[in-house]
Amino acid sequence: RGHAGPKGQKGSVGAPGERCKSHYAAFSVGRKKPLHSNDYYQTLIFDTEFVNLYDHFNMFTGKFYCYVPGIYYFSLNVHTWNQKETYLHIVRNGAEVVILYAQVSDRSIMQSQSVMLELREQDEVWDKGERENAVFSDEYDTYITFSGHLVK
């Protein structure tokens, strides 16, 4: 290969490219009914929809379905019941990821748990109530919330 030749003239401007496509995913749901589990585990079903962009959260199954892969932030907030244990998990594809736990107490408290998860398309995330525990709520206020959104 020989020496580089002289610099050529500047070329003409090309056609504009396509705009970057932005992908979004976000939901925030609540539950006004108290939760009393019996001898079985149960998926939390929510009755109030605050935000559900593109319906990625299914109100009938209580699950978030990932259509946009990436890093997600999830949070679960509950109000404990006096003299009852509160024991929930945030679950991904059937595997318990993090726990929200409150011991039996004379007073109720607000309790929360959050986690960031890397999700692939078709992953599922939901909340699971453990056996023999309770979460407080009533028909007037929303004491139980579950939210998630795509970070990157």
CSV table of C-alpha atoms in Angstrom, one decimal:
chain,number,residue,atom,x,y,z
A,1,ARG,CA,0.0,0.0,0.0
A,2,GLY,CA,1.4,3.4,-0.9
A,3,HIS,CA,1.2,6.9,0.5
A,4,ALA,CA,-2.2,8.5,1.0
A,5,GLY,CA,-3.2,10.9,-1.7
A,6,PRO,CA,-4.5,14.5,-1.3
A,7,LYS,CA,-7.8,15.0,0.6
A,8,GLY,CA,-10.8,15.1,-1.7
A,9,GLN,CA,-13.7,17.5,-1.8
A,10,LYS,CA,-16.5,17.3,0.8
A,11,GLY,CA,-19.4,15.2,-0.4
A,12,SER,CA,-23.1,16.2,-0.5
A,13,VAL,CA,-25.4,16.0,2.5
A,14,GLY,CA,-27.1,12.7,2.8
A,15,ALA,CA,-30.8,12.1,3.4
A,16,PRO,CA,-32.0,12.4,7.0
A,17,GLY,CA,-31.9,9.2,9.0
A,18,GLU,CA,-34.8,7.7,11.0
A,19,ARG,CA,-35.5,9.0,14.4
A,20,CYS,CA,-34.4,6.9,17.3
A,21,LYS,CA,-37.4,4.8,18.5
A,22,SER,CA,-38.1,5.3,22.2
A,23,HIS,CA,-39.5,2.3,24.0
A,24,TYR,CA,-41.5,2.8,27.2
A,25,ALA,CA,-43.1,0.5,29.8
A,26,ALA,CA,-44.7,1.6,33.0
A,27,PHE,CA,-47.5,0.6,35.4
A,28,SER,CA,-48.9,1.4,38.8
A,29,VAL,CA,-51.8,-0.5,40.3
A,30,GLY,CA,-53.5,-0.7,43.6
A,31,ARG,CA,-55.7,-2.9,45.7
A,32,LYS,CA,-58.6,-1.8,48.0
A,33,LYS,CA,-59.5,-5.2,49.3
A,34,PRO,CA,-57.7,-6.6,52.2
A,35,LEU,CA,-55.7,-9.8,51.7
A,36,HIS,CA,-56.1,-12.9,53.9
A,37,SER,CA,-54.2,-15.9,52.7
A,38,ASN,CA,-55.2,-19.4,53.9
A,39,ASP,CA,-53.3,-22.6,53.4
A,40,TYR,CA,-52.0,-21.7,49.9
A,41,TYR,CA,-49.9,-19.2,48.1
A,42,GLN,CA,-51.7,-16.6,46.0
A,43,THR,CA,-50.9,-14.1,43.3
A,44,LEU,CA,-52.0,-10.6,44.3
A,45,ILE,CA,-54.8,-9.4,42.1
A,46,PHE,CA,-55.3,-5.6,41.9
A,47,ASP,CA,-58.5,-3.7,41.4
A,48,THR,CA,-57.3,-0.1,40.8
A,49,GLU,CA,-55.3,1.0,37.8
A,50,PHE,CA,-53.4,4.3,38.1
A,51,VAL,CA,-51.1,3.9,35.1
A,52,ASN,CA,-50.9,1.0,32.7
A,53,LEU,CA,-49.0,2.0,29.6
A,54,TYR,CA,-49.7,-0.3,26.6
A,55,ASP,CA,-51.5,-2.7,29.0
A,56,HIS,CA,-48.3,-4.5,29.9
A,57,PHE,CA,-49.7,-5.2,33.3
A,58,ASN,CA,-52.6,-7.7,33.2
A,59,MET,CA,-55.3,-6.8,35.8
A,60,PHE,CA,-56.9,-10.2,35.6
A,61,THR,CA,-53.7,-12.3,36.2
A,62,GLY,CA,-51.9,-9.7,38.5
A,63,LYS,CA,-48.8,-10.0,36.3
A,64,PHE,CA,-46.5,-7.6,34.4
A,65,TYR,CA,-45.5,-9.1,31.0
A,66,CYS,CA,-42.3,-7.8,29.6
A,67,TYR,CA,-42.5,-6.7,25.9
A,68,VAL,CA,-39.6,-4.3,26.1
A,69,PRO,CA,-36.3,-5.9,27.3
A,70,GLY,CA,-34.2,-3.8,29.7
A,71,ILE,CA,-33.6,-2.8,33.3
A,72,TYR,CA,-36.8,-2.3,35.3
A,73,TYR,CA,-37.6,-0.8,38.7
A,74,PHE,CA,-40.4,-2.4,40.8
A,75,SER,CA,-41.9,-1.3,44.1
A,76,LEU,CA,-44.4,-3.0,46.4
A,77,ASN,CA,-46.1,-1.1,49.2
A,78,VAL,CA,-48.5,-2.5,51.8
A,79,HIS,CA,-50.1,-1.6,55.1
A,80,THR,CA,-49.7,-4.4,57.7
A,81,TRP,CA,-52.5,-5.6,59.9
A,82,ASN,CA,-52.3,-5.5,63.7
A,83,GLN,CA,-51.5,-8.9,65.2
A,84,LYS,CA,-50.9,-10.4,61.8
A,85,GLU,CA,-47.7,-11.4,59.9
A,86,THR,CA,-47.2,-9.9,56.5
A,87,TYR,CA,-45.1,-12.0,54.1
A,88,LEU,CA,-45.0,-11.3,50.4
A,89,HIS,CA,-42.5,-11.8,47.5
A,90,ILE,CA,-41.8,-10.1,44.3
A,91,VAL,CA,-41.5,-12.9,41.8
A,92,ARG,CA,-39.9,-13.2,38.4
A,93,ASN,CA,-40.8,-16.2,36.2
A,94,GLY,CA,-41.8,-18.2,39.2
A,95,ALA,CA,-38.6,-17.5,41.2
A,96,GLU,CA,-38.9,-15.4,44.4
A,97,VAL,CA,-36.6,-12.4,44.0
A,98,VAL,CA,-37.1,-10.2,47.1
A,99,ILE,CA,-39.3,-10.4,50.2
A,100,LEU,CA,-41.5,-7.9,52.0
A,101,TYR,CA,-41.9,-9.0,55.6
A,102,ALA,CA,-43.3,-7.6,58.8
A,103,GLN,CA,-43.5,-9.4,62.1
A,104,VAL,CA,-46.6,-9.7,64.2
A,105,SER,CA,-47.0,-6.4,66.1
A,106,ASP,CA,-49.5,-4.4,68.2
A,107,ARG,CA,-49.6,-1.7,65.6
A,108,SER,CA,-49.8,-1.6,61.9
A,109,ILE,CA,-47.2,0.0,59.7
A,110,MET,CA,-46.6,0.9,56.0
A,111,GLN,CA,-44.0,-1.5,54.6
A,112,SER,CA,-42.3,-1.4,51.2
A,113,GLN,CA,-39.8,-3.3,49.1
A,114,SER,CA,-38.2,-2.3,45.8
A,115,VAL,CA,-35.8,-4.0,43.3
A,116,MET,CA,-34.3,-3.4,39.9
A,117,LEU,CA,-34.4,-6.4,37.6
A,118,GLU,CA,-33.0,-7.0,34.1
A,119,LEU,CA,-35.9,-8.5,32.1
A,120,ARG,CA,-36.0,-10.2,28.8
A,121,GLU,CA,-39.0,-10.2,26.4
A,122,GLN,CA,-41.7,-12.5,27.7
A,123,ASP,CA,-40.5,-12.4,31.4
A,124,GLU,CA,-43.3,-12.1,33.9
A,125,VAL,CA,-43.2,-10.3,37.3
A,126,TRP,CA,-45.8,-10.4,40.0
A,127,ASP,CA,-46.4,-10.4,43.8
A,128,LYS,CA,-47.1,-13.5,45.7
A,129,GLY,CA,-48.7,-13.7,49.1
A,130,GLU,CA,-47.4,-16.4,51.4
A,131,ARG,CA,-49.6,-18.8,53.5
A,132,GLU,CA,-51.3,-17.6,56.7
A,133,ASN,CA,-50.6,-13.9,56.6
A,134,ALA,CA,-52.6,-10.7,56.0
A,135,VAL,CA,-52.3,-7.3,54.4
A,136,PHE,CA,-54.7,-4.5,55.4
A,137,SER,CA,-56.8,-2.4,53.1
A,138,ASP,CA,-60.4,-1.1,52.9
A,139,GLU,CA,-62.9,-0.1,50.2
A,140,TYR,CA,-62.3,3.7,50.6
A,141,ASP,CA,-58.5,4.0,50.4
A,142,THR,CA,-55.7,2.2,48.5
A,143,TYR,CA,-53.2,0.7,50.9
A,144,ILE,CA,-51.6,-1.8,48.6
A,145,THR,CA,-49.7,-0.6,45.5
A,146,PHE,CA,-47.4,-2.3,43.0
A,147,SER,CA,-45.5,-0.2,40.4
A,148,GLY,CA,-42.8,-0.8,37.8
A,149,HIS,CA,-41.2,1.1,34.9
A,150,LEU,CA,-38.4,0.7,32.4
A,151,VAL,CA,-35.2,2.5,33.4
A,152,LYS,CA,-33.0,1.6,30.5
